[in-house]
Coordinates of C-alpha atoms in Angstrom, one line a residue:
X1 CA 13.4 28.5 -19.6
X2 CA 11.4 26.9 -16.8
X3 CA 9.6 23.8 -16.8
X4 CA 6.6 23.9 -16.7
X5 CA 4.3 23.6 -13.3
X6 CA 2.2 20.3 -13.7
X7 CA -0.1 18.9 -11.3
X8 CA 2.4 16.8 -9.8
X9 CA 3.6 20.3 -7.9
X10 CA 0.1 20.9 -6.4
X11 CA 0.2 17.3 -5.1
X12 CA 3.6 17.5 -4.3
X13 CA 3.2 20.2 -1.9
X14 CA -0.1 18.2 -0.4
X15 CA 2.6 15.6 1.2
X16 CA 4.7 18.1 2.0
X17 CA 2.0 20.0 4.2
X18 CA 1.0 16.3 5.7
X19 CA 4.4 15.3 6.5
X20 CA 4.6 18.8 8.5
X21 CA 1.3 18.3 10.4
X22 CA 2.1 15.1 11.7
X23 CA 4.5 16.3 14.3
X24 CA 1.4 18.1 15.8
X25 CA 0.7 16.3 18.8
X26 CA -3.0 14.6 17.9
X27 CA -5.8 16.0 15.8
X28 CA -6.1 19.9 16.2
X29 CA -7.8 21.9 13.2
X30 CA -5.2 23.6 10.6
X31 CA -5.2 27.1 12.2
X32 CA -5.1 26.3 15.8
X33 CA -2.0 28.0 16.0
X34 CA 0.3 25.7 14.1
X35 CA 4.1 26.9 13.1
X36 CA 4.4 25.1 9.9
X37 CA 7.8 26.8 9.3
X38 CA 9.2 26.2 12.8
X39 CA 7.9 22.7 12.4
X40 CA 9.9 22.3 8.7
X41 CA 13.0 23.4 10.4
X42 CA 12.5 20.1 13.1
X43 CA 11.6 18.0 10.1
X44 CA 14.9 18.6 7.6
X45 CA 16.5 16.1 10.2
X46 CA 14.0 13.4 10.6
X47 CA 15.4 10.5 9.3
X48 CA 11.9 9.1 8.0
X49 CA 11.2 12.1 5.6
X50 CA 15.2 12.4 4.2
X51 CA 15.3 10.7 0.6
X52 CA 12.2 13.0 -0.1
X53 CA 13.7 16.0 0.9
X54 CA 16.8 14.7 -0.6
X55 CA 15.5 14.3 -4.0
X56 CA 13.9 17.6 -4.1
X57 CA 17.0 19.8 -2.7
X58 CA 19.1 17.4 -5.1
X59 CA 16.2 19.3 -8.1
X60 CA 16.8 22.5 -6.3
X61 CA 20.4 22.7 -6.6
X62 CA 20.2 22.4 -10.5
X63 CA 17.8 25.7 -11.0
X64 CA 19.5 27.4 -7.4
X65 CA 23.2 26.6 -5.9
X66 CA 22.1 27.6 -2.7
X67 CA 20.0 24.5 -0.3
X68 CA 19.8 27.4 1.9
X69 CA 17.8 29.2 -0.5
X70 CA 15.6 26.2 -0.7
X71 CA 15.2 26.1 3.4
X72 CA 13.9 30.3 2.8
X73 CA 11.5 29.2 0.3
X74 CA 9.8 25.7 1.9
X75 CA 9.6 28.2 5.2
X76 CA 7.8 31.2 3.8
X77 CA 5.5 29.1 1.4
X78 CA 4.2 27.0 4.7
X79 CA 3.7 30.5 6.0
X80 CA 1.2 31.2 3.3
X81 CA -0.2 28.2 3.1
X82 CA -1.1 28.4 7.1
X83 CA -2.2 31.7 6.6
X84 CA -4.9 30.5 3.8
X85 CA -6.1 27.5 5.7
X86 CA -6.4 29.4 8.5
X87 CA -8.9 31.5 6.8
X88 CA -10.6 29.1 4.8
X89 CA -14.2 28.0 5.5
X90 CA -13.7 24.3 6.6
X91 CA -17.3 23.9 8.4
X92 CA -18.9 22.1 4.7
X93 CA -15.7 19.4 4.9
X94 CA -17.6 16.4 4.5
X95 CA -15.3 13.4 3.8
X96 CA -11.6 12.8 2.3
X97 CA -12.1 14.1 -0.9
X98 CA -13.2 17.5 0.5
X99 CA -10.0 17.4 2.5
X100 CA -7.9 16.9 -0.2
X101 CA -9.9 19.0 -2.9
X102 CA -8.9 22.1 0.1
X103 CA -5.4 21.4 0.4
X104 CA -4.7 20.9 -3.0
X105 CA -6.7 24.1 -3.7
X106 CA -4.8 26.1 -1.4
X107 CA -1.3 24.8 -2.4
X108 CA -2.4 25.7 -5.8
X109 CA -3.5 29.0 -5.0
X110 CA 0.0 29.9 -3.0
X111 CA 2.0 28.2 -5.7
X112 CA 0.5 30.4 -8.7
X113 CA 1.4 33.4 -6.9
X114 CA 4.5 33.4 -8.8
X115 CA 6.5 33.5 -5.7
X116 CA 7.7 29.9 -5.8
X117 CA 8.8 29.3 -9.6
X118 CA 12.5 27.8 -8.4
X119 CA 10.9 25.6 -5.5
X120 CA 7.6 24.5 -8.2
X121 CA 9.8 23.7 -10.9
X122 CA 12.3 21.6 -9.0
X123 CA 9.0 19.6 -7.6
X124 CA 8.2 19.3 -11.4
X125 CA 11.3 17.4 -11.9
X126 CA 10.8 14.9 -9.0
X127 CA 10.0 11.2 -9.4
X128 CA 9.5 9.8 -6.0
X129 CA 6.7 11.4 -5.9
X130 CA 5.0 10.0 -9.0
X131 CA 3.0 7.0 -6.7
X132 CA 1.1 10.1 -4.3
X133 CA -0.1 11.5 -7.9
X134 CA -2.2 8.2 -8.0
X135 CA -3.0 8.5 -4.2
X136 CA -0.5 5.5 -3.0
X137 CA 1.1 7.1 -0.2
X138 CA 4.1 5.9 0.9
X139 CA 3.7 3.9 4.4
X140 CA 5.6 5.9 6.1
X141 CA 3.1 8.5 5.1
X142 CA -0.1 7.3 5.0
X143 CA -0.9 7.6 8.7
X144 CA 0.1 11.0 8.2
X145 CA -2.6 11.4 6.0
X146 CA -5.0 9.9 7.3
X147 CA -4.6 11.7 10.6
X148 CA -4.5 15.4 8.5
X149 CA -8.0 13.9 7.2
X150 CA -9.4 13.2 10.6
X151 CA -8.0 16.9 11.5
X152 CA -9.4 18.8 8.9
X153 CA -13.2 16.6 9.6
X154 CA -13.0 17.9 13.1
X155 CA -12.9 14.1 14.4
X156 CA -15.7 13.5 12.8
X157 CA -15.2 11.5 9.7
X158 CA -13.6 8.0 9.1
X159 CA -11.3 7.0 6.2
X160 CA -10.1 3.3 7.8
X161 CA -11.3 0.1 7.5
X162 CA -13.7 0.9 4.1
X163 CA -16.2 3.2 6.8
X164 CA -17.8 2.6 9.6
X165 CA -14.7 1.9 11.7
X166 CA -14.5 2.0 15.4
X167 CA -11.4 4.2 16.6
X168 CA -9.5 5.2 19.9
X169 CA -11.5 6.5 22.4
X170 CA -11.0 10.1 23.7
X171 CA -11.5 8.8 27.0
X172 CA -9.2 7.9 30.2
X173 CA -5.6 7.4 29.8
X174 CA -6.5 3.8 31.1
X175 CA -8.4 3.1 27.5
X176 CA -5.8 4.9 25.5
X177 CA -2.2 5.3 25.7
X178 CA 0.1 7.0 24.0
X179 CA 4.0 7.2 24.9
X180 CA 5.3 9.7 22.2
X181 CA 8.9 9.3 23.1
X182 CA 8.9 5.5 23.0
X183 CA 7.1 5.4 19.6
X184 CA 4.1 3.7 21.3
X185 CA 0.3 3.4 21.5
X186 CA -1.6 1.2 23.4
X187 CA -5.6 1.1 22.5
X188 CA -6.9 -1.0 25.9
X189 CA -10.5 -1.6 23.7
X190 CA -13.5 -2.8 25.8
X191 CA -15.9 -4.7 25.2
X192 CA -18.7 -2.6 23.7
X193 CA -16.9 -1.7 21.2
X194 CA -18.7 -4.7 19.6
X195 CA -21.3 -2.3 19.5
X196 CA -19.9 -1.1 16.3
X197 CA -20.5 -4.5 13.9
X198 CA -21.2 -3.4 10.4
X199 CA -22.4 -6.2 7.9
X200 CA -21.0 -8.9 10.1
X201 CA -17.5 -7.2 10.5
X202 CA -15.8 -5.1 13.6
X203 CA -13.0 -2.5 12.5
X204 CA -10.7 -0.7 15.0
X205 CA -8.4 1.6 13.3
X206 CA -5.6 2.7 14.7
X207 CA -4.8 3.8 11.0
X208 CA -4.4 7.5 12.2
X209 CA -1.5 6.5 14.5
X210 CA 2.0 8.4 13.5
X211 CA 3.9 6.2 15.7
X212 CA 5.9 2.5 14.6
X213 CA 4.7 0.5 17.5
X214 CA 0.8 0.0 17.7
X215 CA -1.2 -2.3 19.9
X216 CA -4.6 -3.3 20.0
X217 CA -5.7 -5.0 23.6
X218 CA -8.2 -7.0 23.1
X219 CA -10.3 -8.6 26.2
X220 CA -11.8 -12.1 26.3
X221 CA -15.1 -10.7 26.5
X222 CA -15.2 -8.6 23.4
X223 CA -13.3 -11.3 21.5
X224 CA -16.1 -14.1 22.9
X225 CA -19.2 -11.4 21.9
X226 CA -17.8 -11.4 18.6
X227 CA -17.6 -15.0 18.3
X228 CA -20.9 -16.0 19.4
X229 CA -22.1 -13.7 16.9
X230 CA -19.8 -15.2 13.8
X231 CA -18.8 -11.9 13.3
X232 CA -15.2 -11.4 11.7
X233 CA -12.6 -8.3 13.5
X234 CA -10.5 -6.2 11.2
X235 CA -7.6 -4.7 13.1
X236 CA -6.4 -1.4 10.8
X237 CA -3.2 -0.5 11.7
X238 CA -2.9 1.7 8.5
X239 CA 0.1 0.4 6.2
X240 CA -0.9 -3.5 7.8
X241 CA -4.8 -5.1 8.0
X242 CA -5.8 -8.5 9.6
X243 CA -8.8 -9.7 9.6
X244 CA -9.6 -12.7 12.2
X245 CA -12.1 -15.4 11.2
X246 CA -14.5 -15.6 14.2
X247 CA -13.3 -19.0 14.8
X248 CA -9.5 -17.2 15.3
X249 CA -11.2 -15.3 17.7
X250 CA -12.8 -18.3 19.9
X251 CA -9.7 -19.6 20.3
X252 CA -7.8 -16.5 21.5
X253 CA -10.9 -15.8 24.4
X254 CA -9.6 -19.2 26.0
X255 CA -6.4 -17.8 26.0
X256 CA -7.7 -14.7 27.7
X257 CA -7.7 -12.0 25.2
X258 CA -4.4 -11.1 23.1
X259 CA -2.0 -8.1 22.9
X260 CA -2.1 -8.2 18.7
X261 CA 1.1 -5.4 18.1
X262 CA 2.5 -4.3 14.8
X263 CA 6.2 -2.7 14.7
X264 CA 7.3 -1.3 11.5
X265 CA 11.0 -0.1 11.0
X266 CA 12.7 0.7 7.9
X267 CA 14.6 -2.2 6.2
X268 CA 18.4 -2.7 5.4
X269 CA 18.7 -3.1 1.8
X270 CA 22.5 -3.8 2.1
X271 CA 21.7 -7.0 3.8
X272 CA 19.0 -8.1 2.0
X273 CA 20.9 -8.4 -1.1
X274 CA 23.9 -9.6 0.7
X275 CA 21.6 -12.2 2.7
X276 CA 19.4 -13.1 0.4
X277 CA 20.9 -12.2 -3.6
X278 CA 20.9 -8.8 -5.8
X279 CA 17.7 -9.8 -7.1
X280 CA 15.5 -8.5 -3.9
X281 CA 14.7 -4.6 -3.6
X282 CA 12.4 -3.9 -0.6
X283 CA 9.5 -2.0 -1.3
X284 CA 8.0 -0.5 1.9
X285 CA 8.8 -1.3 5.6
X286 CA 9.8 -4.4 7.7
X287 CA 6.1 -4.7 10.2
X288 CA 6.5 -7.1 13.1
X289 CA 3.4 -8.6 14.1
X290 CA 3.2 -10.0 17.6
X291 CA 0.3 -11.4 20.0
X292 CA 1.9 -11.0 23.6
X293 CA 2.0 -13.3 25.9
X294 CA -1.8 -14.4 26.2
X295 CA -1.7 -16.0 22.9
X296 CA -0.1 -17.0 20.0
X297 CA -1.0 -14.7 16.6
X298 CA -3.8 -17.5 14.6
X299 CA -2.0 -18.6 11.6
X300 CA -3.5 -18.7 7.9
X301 CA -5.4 -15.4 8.5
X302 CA -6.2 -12.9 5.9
X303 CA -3.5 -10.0 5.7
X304 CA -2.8 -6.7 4.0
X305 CA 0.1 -5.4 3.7
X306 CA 1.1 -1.7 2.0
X307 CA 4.3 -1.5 -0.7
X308 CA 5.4 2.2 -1.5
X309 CA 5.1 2.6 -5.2
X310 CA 8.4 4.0 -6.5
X311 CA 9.7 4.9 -10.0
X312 CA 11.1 1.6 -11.6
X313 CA 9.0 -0.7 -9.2
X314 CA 7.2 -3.3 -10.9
X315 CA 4.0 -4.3 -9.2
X316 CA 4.1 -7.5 -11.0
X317 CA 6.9 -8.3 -9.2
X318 CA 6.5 -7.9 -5.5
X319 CA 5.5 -10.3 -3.2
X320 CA 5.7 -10.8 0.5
X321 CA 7.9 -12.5 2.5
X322 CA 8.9 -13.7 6.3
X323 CA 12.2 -12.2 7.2
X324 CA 13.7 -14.6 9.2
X325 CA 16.3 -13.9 12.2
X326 CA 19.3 -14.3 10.5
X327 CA 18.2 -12.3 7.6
X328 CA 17.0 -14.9 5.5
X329 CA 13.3 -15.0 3.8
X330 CA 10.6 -16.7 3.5
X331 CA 7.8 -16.3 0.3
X332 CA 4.8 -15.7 1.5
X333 CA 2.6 -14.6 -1.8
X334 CA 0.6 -12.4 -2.1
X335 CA -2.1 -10.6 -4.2
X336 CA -2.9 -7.2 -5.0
X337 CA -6.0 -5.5 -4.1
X338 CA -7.3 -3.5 -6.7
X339 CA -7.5 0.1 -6.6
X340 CA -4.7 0.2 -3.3
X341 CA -1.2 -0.4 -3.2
X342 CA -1.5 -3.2 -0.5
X343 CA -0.7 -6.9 -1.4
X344 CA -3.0 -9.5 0.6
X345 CA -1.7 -13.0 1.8
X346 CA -2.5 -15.5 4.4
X347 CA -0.1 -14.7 7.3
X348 CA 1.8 -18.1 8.5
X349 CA 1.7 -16.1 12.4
X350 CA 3.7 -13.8 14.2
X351 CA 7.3 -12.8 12.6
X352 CA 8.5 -9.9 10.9
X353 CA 7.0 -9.2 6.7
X354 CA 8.0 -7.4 4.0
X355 CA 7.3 -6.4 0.7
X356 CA 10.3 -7.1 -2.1
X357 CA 10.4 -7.1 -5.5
X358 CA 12.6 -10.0 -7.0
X359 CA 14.0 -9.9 -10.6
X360 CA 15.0 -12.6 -12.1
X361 CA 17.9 -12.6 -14.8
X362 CA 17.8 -15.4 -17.3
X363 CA 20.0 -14.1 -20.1
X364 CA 18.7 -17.1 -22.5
X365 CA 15.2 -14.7 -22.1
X366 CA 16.0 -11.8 -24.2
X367 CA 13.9 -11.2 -26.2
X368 CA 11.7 -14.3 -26.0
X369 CA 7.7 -14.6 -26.5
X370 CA 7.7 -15.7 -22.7
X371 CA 10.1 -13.5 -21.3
X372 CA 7.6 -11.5 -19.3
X373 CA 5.6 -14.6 -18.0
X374 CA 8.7 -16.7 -17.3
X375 CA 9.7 -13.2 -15.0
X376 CA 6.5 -12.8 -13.1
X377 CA 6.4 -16.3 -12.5
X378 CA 10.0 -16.7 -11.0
X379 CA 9.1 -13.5 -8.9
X380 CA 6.1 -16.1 -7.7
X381 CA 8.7 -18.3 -6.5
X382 CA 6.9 -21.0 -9.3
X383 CA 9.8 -21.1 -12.2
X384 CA 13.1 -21.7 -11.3
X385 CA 16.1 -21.4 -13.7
X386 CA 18.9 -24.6 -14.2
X387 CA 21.6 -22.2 -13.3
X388 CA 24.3 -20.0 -14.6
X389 CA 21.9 -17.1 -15.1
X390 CA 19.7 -19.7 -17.6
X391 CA 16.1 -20.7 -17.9
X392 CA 16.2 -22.5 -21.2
X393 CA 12.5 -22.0 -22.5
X394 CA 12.8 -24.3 -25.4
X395 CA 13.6 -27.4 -23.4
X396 CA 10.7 -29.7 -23.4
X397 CA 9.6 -30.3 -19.4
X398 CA 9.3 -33.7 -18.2
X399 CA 5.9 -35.1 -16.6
X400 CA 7.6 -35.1 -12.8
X401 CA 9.0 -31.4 -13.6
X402 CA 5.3 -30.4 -14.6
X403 CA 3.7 -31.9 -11.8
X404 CA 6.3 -30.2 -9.6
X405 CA 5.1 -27.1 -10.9
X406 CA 1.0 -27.7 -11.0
X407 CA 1.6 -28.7 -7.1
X408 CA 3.6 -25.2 -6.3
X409 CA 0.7 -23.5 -8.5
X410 CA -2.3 -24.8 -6.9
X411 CA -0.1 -25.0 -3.3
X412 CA -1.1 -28.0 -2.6
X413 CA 0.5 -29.8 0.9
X414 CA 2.8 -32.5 0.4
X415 CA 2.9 -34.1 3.5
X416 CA 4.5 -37.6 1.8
X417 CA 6.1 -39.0 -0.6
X418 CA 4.1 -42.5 -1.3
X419 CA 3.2 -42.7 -4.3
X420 CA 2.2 -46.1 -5.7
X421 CA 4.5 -46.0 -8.8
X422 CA 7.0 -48.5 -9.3
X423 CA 9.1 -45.7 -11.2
X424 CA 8.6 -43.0 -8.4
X425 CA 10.9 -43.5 -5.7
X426 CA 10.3 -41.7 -1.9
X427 CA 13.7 -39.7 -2.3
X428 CA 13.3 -38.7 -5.4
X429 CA 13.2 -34.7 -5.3
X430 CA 9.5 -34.9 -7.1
X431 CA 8.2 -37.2 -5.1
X432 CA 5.9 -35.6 -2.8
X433 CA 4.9 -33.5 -5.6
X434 CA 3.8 -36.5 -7.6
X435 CA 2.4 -37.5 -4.5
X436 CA 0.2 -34.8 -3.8
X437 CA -0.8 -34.7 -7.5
X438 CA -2.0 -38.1 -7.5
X439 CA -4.0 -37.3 -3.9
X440 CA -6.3 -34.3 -5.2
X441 CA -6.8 -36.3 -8.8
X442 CA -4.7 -34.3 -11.0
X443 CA -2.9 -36.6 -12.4
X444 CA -2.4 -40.4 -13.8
X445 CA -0.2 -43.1 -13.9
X446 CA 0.3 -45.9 -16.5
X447 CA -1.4 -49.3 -16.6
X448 CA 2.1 -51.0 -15.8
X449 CA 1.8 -48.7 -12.2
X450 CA 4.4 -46.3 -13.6
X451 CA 4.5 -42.6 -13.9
X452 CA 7.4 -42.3 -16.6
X453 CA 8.5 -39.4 -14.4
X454 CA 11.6 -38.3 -17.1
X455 CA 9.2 -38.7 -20.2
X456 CA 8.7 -35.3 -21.7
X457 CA 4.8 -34.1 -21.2
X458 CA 3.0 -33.7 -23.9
X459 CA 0.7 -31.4 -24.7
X460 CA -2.0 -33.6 -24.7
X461 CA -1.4 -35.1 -20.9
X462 CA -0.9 -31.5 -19.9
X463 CA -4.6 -30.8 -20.7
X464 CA -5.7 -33.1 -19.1
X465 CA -3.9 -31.8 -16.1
X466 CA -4.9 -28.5 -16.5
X467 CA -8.4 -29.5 -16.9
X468 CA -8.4 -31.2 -13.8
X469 CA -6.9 -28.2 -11.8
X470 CA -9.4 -25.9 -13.0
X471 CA -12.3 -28.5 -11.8
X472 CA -10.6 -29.0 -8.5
X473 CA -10.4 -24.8 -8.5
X474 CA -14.0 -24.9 -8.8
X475 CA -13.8 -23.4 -12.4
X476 CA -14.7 -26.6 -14.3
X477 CA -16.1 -25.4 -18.0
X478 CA -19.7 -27.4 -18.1
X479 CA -19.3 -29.2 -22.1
X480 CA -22.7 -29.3 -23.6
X481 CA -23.4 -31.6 -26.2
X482 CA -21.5 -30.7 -29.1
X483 CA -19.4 -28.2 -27.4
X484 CA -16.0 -30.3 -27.6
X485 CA -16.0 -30.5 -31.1
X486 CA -17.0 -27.2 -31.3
X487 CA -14.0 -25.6 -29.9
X488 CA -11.5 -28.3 -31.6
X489 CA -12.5 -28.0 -35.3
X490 CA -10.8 -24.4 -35.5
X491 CA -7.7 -26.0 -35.4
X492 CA -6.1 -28.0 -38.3
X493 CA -4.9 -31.2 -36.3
X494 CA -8.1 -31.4 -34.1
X495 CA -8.1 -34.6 -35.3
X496 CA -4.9 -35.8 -33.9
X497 CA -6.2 -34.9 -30.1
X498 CA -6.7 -38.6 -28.4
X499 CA -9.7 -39.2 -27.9
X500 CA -9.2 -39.1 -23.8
X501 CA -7.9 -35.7 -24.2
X502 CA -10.6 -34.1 -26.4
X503 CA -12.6 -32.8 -23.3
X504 CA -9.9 -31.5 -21.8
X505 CA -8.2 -29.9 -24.4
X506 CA -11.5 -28.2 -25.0
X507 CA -11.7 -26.8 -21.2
X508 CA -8.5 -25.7 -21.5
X509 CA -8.5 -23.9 -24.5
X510 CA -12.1 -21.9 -23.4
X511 CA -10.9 -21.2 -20.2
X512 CA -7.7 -19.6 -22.5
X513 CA -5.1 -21.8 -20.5
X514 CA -4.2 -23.5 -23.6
X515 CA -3.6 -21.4 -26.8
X516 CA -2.3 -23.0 -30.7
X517 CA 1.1 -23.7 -31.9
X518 CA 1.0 -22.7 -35.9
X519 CA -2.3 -23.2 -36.4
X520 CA -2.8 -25.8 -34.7
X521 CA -2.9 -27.4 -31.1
X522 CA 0.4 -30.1 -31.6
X523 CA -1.2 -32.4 -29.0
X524 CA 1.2 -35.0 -29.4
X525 CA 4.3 -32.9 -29.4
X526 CA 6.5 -32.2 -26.4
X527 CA 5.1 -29.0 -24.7
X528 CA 8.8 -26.6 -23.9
X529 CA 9.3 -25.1 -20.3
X530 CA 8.4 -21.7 -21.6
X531 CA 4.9 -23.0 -23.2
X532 CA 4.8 -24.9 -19.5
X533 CA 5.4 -21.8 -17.1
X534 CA 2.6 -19.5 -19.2
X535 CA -0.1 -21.8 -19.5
X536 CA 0.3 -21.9 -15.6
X537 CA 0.2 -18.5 -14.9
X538 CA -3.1 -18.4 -17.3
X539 CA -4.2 -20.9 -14.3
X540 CA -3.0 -19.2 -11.2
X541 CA -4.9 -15.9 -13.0
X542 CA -8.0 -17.8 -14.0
X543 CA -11.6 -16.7 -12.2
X544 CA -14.1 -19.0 -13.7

């Protein structure tokens, strides 16, 4: 009996077609004499495209012993669906959605023709496809699409940079250059482009590039325009984003203009594990991001960065990182943006980024209320395990390990290690944690100038810490009169808060950082590691 046909075929068959028409040598209309099937048969060896086309033939095998068979029927379906776009009305094509509303139509149409039931259903039973259902190419893809979009608009519409982007030029060879056989594009952008600011922001795109090695050329003069006039450039080169502060820009005039290239490559998986542990999976391509030889790339500016979704990746556990030379990385963070699979970070300069998903194994976790948090935060390089494969949840935390934490949390620099406390020595491995605590107010010593750094916290003190994080966050919680005691009296032992703690146990519990134990809030007892590590992330997550 055969599975049944599900949507996922129609959009299935959309990459497919994509993936075909970006071996077309730049943007030419569907039926301008395209050979789909001659261009399949130069695509089944491309390494870029083979565990899609693996997958599927692996699907097709099951239902037909024959990958030939498979080759007929991928050939003679592109024939029909070149046939159909060739005769299909695109003059009212709009925008994206139009574009993909007409492939997706047209696959459909060819598909329930009844010609393709082996090829559909082995589709059907795919799963690397599952992310493009959701419309998160992968970013191998996604210029591909983009470029199809472009194609099917007739040049004239825009999907980069959120609209109103500025692209290549169809101008002279000296503006625009594009070495196919090298993998390389070279966008020489002039100085008028400034011409095309939208609300205070230039975008070039060079998003529908196929190519790995992209470069924007920016002169002095455009970069100095665009400084004058505080205006911020966004350089789209599809799967990677910067945007440069105007001030970043300033500074890069002096240096008379920059070369800013991005070089993406596939990663070695084998060696980041072997490098690095078993606990990193890489979840989209290694990009290089360089500046030439004019300038260095400004450091601290806002980056993008696009993971392939994948069945079994967990979002919540990817982050970016600096791939060093000898293999080695380097956390970077990193956000997601909602509603995209990119992850956004401030970019330390030129070097070579990933995305990677890092699982962390505690086998003391199974099971546990904090499992989950304890893993998302130790894929945020902020908990840590004591070894052997251990976390131990239930341990109560010591006041220097907290602090350690808060500091990592709220990423604040730790340039020393004085700290004033008799207690607190300058080697000590918590020192400039403690340090840098003290500095931004977050936390208190003793009145005998100690900091009882091996005293377990309690969960009083940690409150107060909390409370102070969220004010130096911007997100203090304004008590009105009354308030305080407000919020305490629902718990049983709101009496047994100190009374320099009652304020900030009250912040912390509205902002929903700090939740009861039994009923109650136990301020005086030892808060545990576990209890630690989630009221953190409740921080990190916090928006005010």
């Amino acid at each position: 009996m055969l599975r049944r046909v599900s949507t996922r075929v129609f959009t299935c068959w959309t990459l497919l077609f994509l993936m075909l028409l970006s071996l077309v040598g730049g943007p030419a209309a569907p039926a301008a004499g395209l050979d789909l099937p001659g261009l399949y048969d130069r695509l089944k060896d491309e390494p870029a495209y083979q565990s899609y086309r693996q997958e599927l033939l692996e699907e097709y095998r099951e239902l037909n012993s024959s990958g030939q068979a498979m080759d007929g029927d991928i050939r003679s379906f592109l024939a029909d669906v070149q046939e159909r776009l060739a005769n299909a009305d695109t003059s009212s094509l709009k925008d994206e959605d139009d574009v993909n509303a007409l492939v997706m139509k047209t696959a459909a149409e060819v598909l329930l023709t009844g010609n393709y039931s082996t090829l559909a259903n082995a589709l059907a039973a795919t799963s690397d496809f599952q992310s493009i259902l959701k419309g998160n190419f992968p970013p191998a893809l996604e210029p591909v699409r983009r470029e199809v979009v472009n194609a099917l608009l007739g040049g004239g519409g825009q999907v980069a940079g959120g609209g109103g982007a500025v692209v290549p030029p169809t101008g002279t060879e000296e503006e625009f250059k594009r070495d196919a056989a090298a993998g390389i594009v070279t966008w020489r952008v002039r100085p008028e482009a400034a011409a095309g600011i939208k609300d205070n922001k230039l975008v070039l795109s060079l998003s529908g590039e196929t190519v790995p090695i992209r470069t924007f050329s920016l002169p002095p003069a455009l970069l100095q325009d665009l400084g004058q006039k505080k205006a911020e450039l966004e350089l789209d080169y599809g799967p990677v984003v910067l945007t440069l502060p105007a001030a970043s820009l300033a500074a890069l005039s002096v240096s008379g203009g920059a070369d800013l290239t991005c070089r993406q490559e596939s990663p070695d998986p084998a060696q980041i594990k072997d490098v690095n542990g078993p606990a990193y999976r890489a979840a989209g391509m290694v990009y290089t991001l360089t500046a030439g030889e004019k300038a260095g790339l400004p450091a601290g500016i806002s980056a993008r960065i696009k993971y392939e979704e994948r069945q079994g990746l967990d979002r919540d556990l990817l982050g970016v990182y600096q791939v060093q030379s000898d293999g080695t990385i380097v956390y970077c963070g990193g956000r997601g943006v909602e509603g995209s699979p990119y992850l956004e970070f401030a970019l330390p300069g030129a070097g070579s980024y990933i995305v990677l998903e890092y699982r962390a194994d505690f086998a003391d976790l199974a099971g546990h209320w904090a499992a989950r948090d304890v893993e998302i935060m130790a894929a945020r390089h902020i908990a840590a395990g004591v070894g052997e494969g251990r976390f131990e949840p239930d341990r109560e935390i010591t006041r220097a390990e907290f602090t350690s934490l808060l500091q990592r949390v709220l990423g604040l620099p730790a340039p020393g290690a004085v700290t004033g406390f008799s207690d607190v020595p300058p080697e000590a491995w918590y020192a400039p944690s403690v340090a840098a605590a003290v500095r931004a107010g977050l936390v208190h010593g003793y009145e005998d100038k100690t900091f009882k750094p091996d005293n377990p916290v309690t969960r009083a003190e940690m409150a107060a810490m909390l409370a102070n994080a969220l004010a130096l966050k911007g997100q203090a919680v304004r008590q009105e009169s009354g308030r305080v005691e407000a919020v305490l009296r629902n718990f049983k032992d709101q009496m047994d808060v100190p009374s320099w703690a009652r304020s900030a146990m009250a912040t912390a519990v509205t902002a929903g950082i700090i939740g009861g134990r039994d009923g109650g809030l136990a301020p005086l007892e030892h808060a545990t590691r576990a209890e630690a590590v989630v009221m953190l992330k409740r921080l990190m997550e916090s928006r005010g």
